[in-house]
Amino acid sequence: MHELGLVFHIVNRLEELAEEQKLEKIQSVTLELGEVSGVLPDYLIDGWNWTIKKHPIMDNAELKIETLPAVTICNSCGKTYSTVEHGRICPFCRSDDTVLVKGNEMNIKEIEAM
């Protein structure tokens, strides 16, 4: 379960930001999570709920997750398409010369704090 390690990294970064910005309380965090990132949202949320109890500045902070669609580009025809729906094979020209351009990322999008 690498999600717990990701949660630790996120919480550490949030604590750094809270100190830099002199925040008293983090109320919610919105993450952007690519649909082919390999991160399981349920495990991430479970790890989050366990971890924030040990960090007073984040106690009861809500974790919101927004899914970013995976998009692949075909190097043969130049068209983009939904990765999850079609995989590595371009649905337009049937080429396998394709590259994932987005959908495997994880970003902190927004922090609600006081």
Short mmCIF file of N, CA and C in Angstrom, two decimals:
data_model
loop_
_atom_site.label_atom_id
_atom_site.label_comp_id
_atom_site.label_asym_id
_atom_site.label_seq_id
_atom_site.Cartn_x
_atom_site.Cartn_y
_atom_site.Cartn_z
N MET A 1 0.85 -1.19 0.00
CA MET A 1 0.00 0.00 0.00
C MET A 1 0.88 1.24 0.00
N HIS A 2 1.25 1.71 -1.18
CA HIS A 2 2.08 2.90 -1.29
C HIS A 2 1.30 4.17 -1.01
N GLU A 3 -0.02 4.07 -0.95
CA GLU A 3 -0.85 5.24 -0.68
C GLU A 3 -0.52 5.87 0.66
N LEU A 4 -0.19 5.06 1.67
CA LEU A 4 0.14 5.62 2.98
C LEU A 4 1.42 6.47 2.89
N GLY A 5 2.40 6.01 2.14
CA GLY A 5 3.61 6.80 1.93
C GLY A 5 3.31 8.11 1.23
N LEU A 6 2.38 8.08 0.27
CA LEU A 6 1.97 9.31 -0.41
C LEU A 6 1.29 10.27 0.56
N VAL A 7 0.45 9.72 1.43
CA VAL A 7 -0.22 10.55 2.43
C VAL A 7 0.81 11.21 3.34
N PHE A 8 1.81 10.46 3.79
CA PHE A 8 2.85 11.03 4.65
C PHE A 8 3.55 12.18 3.93
N HIS A 9 3.85 12.00 2.65
CA HIS A 9 4.51 13.06 1.88
C HIS A 9 3.61 14.29 1.76
N ILE A 10 2.33 14.09 1.47
CA ILE A 10 1.38 15.20 1.35
C ILE A 10 1.27 15.94 2.67
N VAL A 11 1.10 15.20 3.77
CA VAL A 11 0.95 15.82 5.09
C VAL A 11 2.21 16.61 5.45
N ASN A 12 3.39 16.06 5.17
CA ASN A 12 4.63 16.80 5.45
C ASN A 12 4.68 18.10 4.66
N ARG A 13 4.30 18.04 3.40
CA ARG A 13 4.30 19.26 2.57
C ARG A 13 3.28 20.26 3.09
N LEU A 14 2.12 19.80 3.50
CA LEU A 14 1.10 20.69 4.03
C LEU A 14 1.56 21.35 5.33
N GLU A 15 2.24 20.60 6.17
CA GLU A 15 2.77 21.20 7.40
C GLU A 15 3.82 22.27 7.09
N GLU A 16 4.66 22.04 6.10
CA GLU A 16 5.63 23.05 5.68
C GLU A 16 4.92 24.32 5.19
N LEU A 17 3.90 24.13 4.35
CA LEU A 17 3.13 25.27 3.85
C LEU A 17 2.42 26.01 4.98
N ALA A 18 1.87 25.27 5.92
CA ALA A 18 1.17 25.89 7.05
C ALA A 18 2.14 26.75 7.87
N GLU A 19 3.35 26.26 8.06
CA GLU A 19 4.33 27.03 8.81
C GLU A 19 4.75 28.28 8.03
N GLU A 20 5.01 28.11 6.73
CA GLU A 20 5.41 29.25 5.89
C GLU A 20 4.33 30.33 5.86
N GLN A 21 3.06 29.91 5.77
CA GLN A 21 1.95 30.85 5.63
C GLN A 21 1.30 31.22 6.97
N LYS A 22 1.85 30.67 8.05
CA LYS A 22 1.33 30.92 9.40
C LYS A 22 -0.16 30.57 9.52
N LEU A 23 -0.49 29.39 9.04
CA LEU A 23 -1.86 28.90 9.10
C LEU A 23 -2.11 28.24 10.45
N GLU A 24 -3.33 28.40 10.95
CA GLU A 24 -3.69 27.81 12.23
C GLU A 24 -4.34 26.44 12.06
N LYS A 25 -5.08 26.27 10.98
CA LYS A 25 -5.86 25.04 10.80
C LYS A 25 -6.08 24.79 9.32
N ILE A 26 -5.84 23.56 8.88
CA ILE A 26 -6.18 23.16 7.52
C ILE A 26 -7.50 22.42 7.59
N GLN A 27 -8.48 22.94 6.85
CA GLN A 27 -9.82 22.39 6.92
C GLN A 27 -10.11 21.37 5.83
N SER A 28 -9.53 21.58 4.66
CA SER A 28 -9.71 20.61 3.58
C SER A 28 -8.57 20.73 2.58
N VAL A 29 -8.36 19.64 1.87
CA VAL A 29 -7.33 19.58 0.83
C VAL A 29 -7.96 18.91 -0.38
N THR A 30 -7.78 19.53 -1.55
CA THR A 30 -8.27 18.95 -2.79
C THR A 30 -7.07 18.46 -3.60
N LEU A 31 -7.10 17.17 -3.93
CA LEU A 31 -6.06 16.56 -4.76
C LEU A 31 -6.62 16.28 -6.14
N GLU A 32 -5.78 16.50 -7.14
CA GLU A 32 -6.08 16.04 -8.49
C GLU A 32 -5.35 14.72 -8.65
N LEU A 33 -6.09 13.72 -9.07
CA LEU A 33 -5.53 12.37 -9.17
C LEU A 33 -5.84 11.80 -10.56
N GLY A 34 -4.79 11.54 -11.32
CA GLY A 34 -4.96 10.99 -12.65
C GLY A 34 -5.58 9.60 -12.60
N GLU A 35 -6.45 9.31 -13.56
CA GLU A 35 -7.17 8.04 -13.50
C GLU A 35 -6.29 6.83 -13.78
N VAL A 36 -5.07 7.02 -14.28
CA VAL A 36 -4.14 5.90 -14.44
C VAL A 36 -2.87 6.12 -13.62
N SER A 37 -3.03 6.83 -12.50
CA SER A 37 -1.89 7.13 -11.63
C SER A 37 -1.42 5.91 -10.83
N GLY A 38 -2.26 4.91 -10.73
CA GLY A 38 -1.92 3.75 -9.92
C GLY A 38 -2.23 3.94 -8.45
N VAL A 39 -2.83 5.06 -8.10
CA VAL A 39 -3.20 5.36 -6.72
C VAL A 39 -4.67 5.02 -6.53
N LEU A 40 -4.96 4.24 -5.50
CA LEU A 40 -6.34 3.85 -5.21
C LEU A 40 -6.96 4.87 -4.25
N PRO A 41 -7.96 5.62 -4.71
CA PRO A 41 -8.56 6.66 -3.88
C PRO A 41 -9.04 6.18 -2.51
N ASP A 42 -9.65 5.01 -2.44
CA ASP A 42 -10.15 4.51 -1.15
C ASP A 42 -9.01 4.29 -0.16
N TYR A 43 -7.88 3.75 -0.64
CA TYR A 43 -6.73 3.55 0.23
C TYR A 43 -6.11 4.88 0.64
N LEU A 44 -6.11 5.83 -0.30
CA LEU A 44 -5.58 7.17 0.00
C LEU A 44 -6.41 7.83 1.10
N ILE A 45 -7.72 7.73 0.98
CA ILE A 45 -8.62 8.33 1.98
C ILE A 45 -8.46 7.64 3.33
N ASP A 46 -8.35 6.30 3.34
CA ASP A 46 -8.15 5.58 4.60
C ASP A 46 -6.84 6.02 5.27
N GLY A 47 -5.77 6.11 4.49
CA GLY A 47 -4.49 6.56 5.02
C GLY A 47 -4.56 7.99 5.52
N TRP A 48 -5.27 8.83 4.80
CA TRP A 48 -5.46 10.23 5.19
C TRP A 48 -6.18 10.31 6.53
N ASN A 49 -7.30 9.61 6.66
CA ASN A 49 -8.10 9.67 7.89
C ASN A 49 -7.31 9.17 9.10
N TRP A 50 -6.44 8.20 8.90
CA TRP A 50 -5.61 7.69 9.99
C TRP A 50 -4.51 8.69 10.34
N THR A 51 -3.88 9.26 9.32
CA THR A 51 -2.71 10.12 9.53
C THR A 51 -3.06 11.48 10.14
N ILE A 52 -4.15 12.09 9.69
CA ILE A 52 -4.44 13.46 10.16
C ILE A 52 -4.75 13.52 11.65
N LYS A 53 -5.14 12.41 12.23
CA LYS A 53 -5.41 12.39 13.68
C LYS A 53 -4.14 12.64 14.48
N LYS A 54 -2.99 12.41 13.86
CA LYS A 54 -1.70 12.57 14.53
C LYS A 54 -1.08 13.94 14.26
N HIS A 55 -1.79 14.80 13.55
CA HIS A 55 -1.30 16.13 13.19
C HIS A 55 -2.38 17.15 13.54
N PRO A 56 -2.24 17.82 14.69
CA PRO A 56 -3.29 18.72 15.18
C PRO A 56 -3.75 19.77 14.18
N ILE A 57 -2.85 20.29 13.37
CA ILE A 57 -3.24 21.33 12.43
C ILE A 57 -4.21 20.81 11.36
N MET A 58 -4.23 19.48 11.18
CA MET A 58 -5.09 18.88 10.16
C MET A 58 -6.18 17.99 10.73
N ASP A 59 -6.32 17.95 12.02
CA ASP A 59 -7.32 17.08 12.63
C ASP A 59 -8.69 17.37 12.02
N ASN A 60 -9.34 16.35 11.51
CA ASN A 60 -10.65 16.41 10.87
C ASN A 60 -10.66 17.10 9.50
N ALA A 61 -9.49 17.34 8.92
CA ALA A 61 -9.45 17.95 7.59
C ALA A 61 -10.01 16.96 6.56
N GLU A 62 -10.80 17.48 5.66
CA GLU A 62 -11.42 16.64 4.63
C GLU A 62 -10.47 16.52 3.43
N LEU A 63 -10.37 15.33 2.89
CA LEU A 63 -9.62 15.10 1.66
C LEU A 63 -10.62 14.97 0.51
N LYS A 64 -10.48 15.86 -0.46
CA LYS A 64 -11.33 15.82 -1.65
C LYS A 64 -10.46 15.37 -2.82
N ILE A 65 -11.00 14.50 -3.63
CA ILE A 65 -10.24 13.98 -4.77
C ILE A 65 -11.00 14.27 -6.06
N GLU A 66 -10.30 14.90 -6.99
CA GLU A 66 -10.83 15.15 -8.33
C GLU A 66 -10.05 14.27 -9.30
N THR A 67 -10.76 13.52 -10.10
CA THR A 67 -10.12 12.61 -11.05
C THR A 67 -9.82 13.34 -12.35
N LEU A 68 -8.56 13.23 -12.79
CA LEU A 68 -8.16 13.79 -14.07
C LEU A 68 -8.18 12.68 -15.12
N PRO A 69 -8.84 12.91 -16.24
CA PRO A 69 -8.91 11.85 -17.26
C PRO A 69 -7.54 11.59 -17.88
N ALA A 70 -7.31 10.35 -18.24
CA ALA A 70 -6.09 9.96 -18.93
C ALA A 70 -6.28 10.20 -20.43
N VAL A 71 -5.28 10.85 -21.02
CA VAL A 71 -5.33 11.16 -22.45
C VAL A 71 -4.03 10.69 -23.08
N THR A 72 -4.16 10.04 -24.22
CA THR A 72 -3.01 9.55 -24.98
C THR A 72 -3.00 10.23 -26.35
N ILE A 73 -1.80 10.49 -26.86
CA ILE A 73 -1.65 11.04 -28.21
C ILE A 73 -1.01 9.98 -29.09
N CYS A 74 -1.48 9.93 -30.31
CA CYS A 74 -0.92 9.00 -31.30
C CYS A 74 0.14 9.73 -32.10
N ASN A 75 1.34 9.19 -32.11
CA ASN A 75 2.42 9.81 -32.88
C ASN A 75 2.25 9.61 -34.38
N SER A 76 1.45 8.64 -34.78
CA SER A 76 1.24 8.37 -36.20
C SER A 76 0.26 9.34 -36.84
N CYS A 77 -0.90 9.54 -36.20
CA CYS A 77 -1.92 10.41 -36.80
C CYS A 77 -2.09 11.75 -36.07
N GLY A 78 -1.49 11.87 -34.88
CA GLY A 78 -1.53 13.15 -34.15
C GLY A 78 -2.79 13.39 -33.36
N LYS A 79 -3.69 12.45 -33.33
CA LYS A 79 -4.95 12.63 -32.60
C LYS A 79 -4.80 12.17 -31.15
N THR A 80 -5.60 12.78 -30.26
CA THR A 80 -5.65 12.37 -28.86
C THR A 80 -6.93 11.60 -28.61
N TYR A 81 -6.87 10.76 -27.57
CA TYR A 81 -8.04 9.94 -27.25
C TYR A 81 -7.99 9.52 -25.78
N SER A 82 -9.11 9.00 -25.30
CA SER A 82 -9.24 8.52 -23.92
C SER A 82 -8.44 7.23 -23.74
N THR A 83 -7.47 7.29 -22.84
CA THR A 83 -6.59 6.14 -22.60
C THR A 83 -7.35 4.96 -22.01
N VAL A 84 -8.17 5.22 -21.03
CA VAL A 84 -8.88 4.13 -20.34
C VAL A 84 -9.81 3.40 -21.29
N GLU A 85 -10.46 4.14 -22.15
CA GLU A 85 -11.41 3.53 -23.07
C GLU A 85 -10.73 2.72 -24.18
N HIS A 86 -9.56 3.19 -24.64
CA HIS A 86 -8.95 2.56 -25.81
C HIS A 86 -7.58 1.93 -25.58
N GLY A 87 -6.93 2.19 -24.46
CA GLY A 87 -5.61 1.60 -24.19
C GLY A 87 -4.52 2.21 -25.05
N ARG A 88 -3.52 1.38 -25.37
CA ARG A 88 -2.35 1.86 -26.12
C ARG A 88 -2.58 1.96 -27.63
N ILE A 89 -3.58 1.29 -28.14
CA ILE A 89 -3.83 1.26 -29.59
C ILE A 89 -4.74 2.43 -29.97
N CYS A 90 -4.27 3.24 -30.91
CA CYS A 90 -5.04 4.41 -31.36
C CYS A 90 -6.35 3.94 -32.01
N PRO A 91 -7.49 4.47 -31.56
CA PRO A 91 -8.77 4.06 -32.14
C PRO A 91 -9.00 4.65 -33.53
N PHE A 92 -8.18 5.62 -33.94
CA PHE A 92 -8.36 6.26 -35.24
C PHE A 92 -7.57 5.57 -36.35
N CYS A 93 -6.29 5.25 -36.06
CA CYS A 93 -5.45 4.67 -37.13
C CYS A 93 -4.89 3.29 -36.78
N ARG A 94 -5.20 2.82 -35.58
CA ARG A 94 -4.78 1.49 -35.08
C ARG A 94 -3.28 1.37 -34.82
N SER A 95 -2.57 2.47 -34.75
CA SER A 95 -1.14 2.46 -34.46
C SER A 95 -0.92 2.21 -32.97
N ASP A 96 0.22 1.59 -32.64
CA ASP A 96 0.59 1.44 -31.23
C ASP A 96 1.72 2.41 -30.86
N ASP A 97 2.00 3.37 -31.74
CA ASP A 97 3.01 4.40 -31.48
C ASP A 97 2.33 5.56 -30.77
N THR A 98 2.04 5.33 -29.49
CA THR A 98 1.26 6.28 -28.70
C THR A 98 1.99 6.63 -27.41
N VAL A 99 1.61 7.79 -26.85
CA VAL A 99 2.24 8.27 -25.62
C VAL A 99 1.16 8.84 -24.70
N LEU A 100 1.20 8.46 -23.44
CA LEU A 100 0.31 9.04 -22.43
C LEU A 100 0.73 10.49 -22.19
N VAL A 101 -0.19 11.44 -22.35
CA VAL A 101 0.16 12.85 -22.13
C VAL A 101 -0.37 13.41 -20.82
N LYS A 102 -1.42 12.82 -20.29
CA LYS A 102 -1.88 13.20 -18.96
C LYS A 102 -2.76 12.11 -18.38
N GLY A 103 -2.87 12.15 -17.05
CA GLY A 103 -3.70 11.16 -16.38
C GLY A 103 -2.96 10.29 -15.41
N ASN A 104 -1.62 10.50 -15.28
CA ASN A 104 -0.88 9.72 -14.30
C ASN A 104 -0.32 10.59 -13.18
N GLU A 105 -0.80 11.83 -13.08
CA GLU A 105 -0.29 12.76 -12.09
C GLU A 105 -1.10 12.79 -10.80
N MET A 106 -0.49 13.39 -9.79
CA MET A 106 -1.17 13.66 -8.53
C MET A 106 -0.69 15.03 -8.06
N ASN A 107 -1.62 15.97 -7.90
CA ASN A 107 -1.28 17.33 -7.53
C ASN A 107 -2.14 17.81 -6.37
N ILE A 108 -1.55 18.62 -5.51
CA ILE A 108 -2.34 19.34 -4.52
C ILE A 108 -2.93 20.54 -5.26
N LYS A 109 -4.23 20.55 -5.42
CA LYS A 109 -4.90 21.61 -6.18
C LYS A 109 -5.27 22.78 -5.29
N GLU A 110 -5.81 22.46 -4.11
CA GLU A 110 -6.37 23.53 -3.28
C GLU A 110 -6.28 23.14 -1.81
N ILE A 111 -6.04 24.15 -1.00
CA ILE A 111 -6.01 23.97 0.46
C ILE A 111 -6.93 25.01 1.05
N GLU A 112 -7.89 24.55 1.84
CA GLU A 112 -8.76 25.47 2.57
C GLU A 112 -8.25 25.53 4.00
N ALA A 113 -7.89 26.73 4.42
CA ALA A 113 -7.28 26.88 5.74
C ALA A 113 -7.66 28.22 6.36
N MET A 114 -7.30 28.34 7.64
CA MET A 114 -7.51 29.62 8.33
C MET A 114 -6.30 29.95 9.16
#
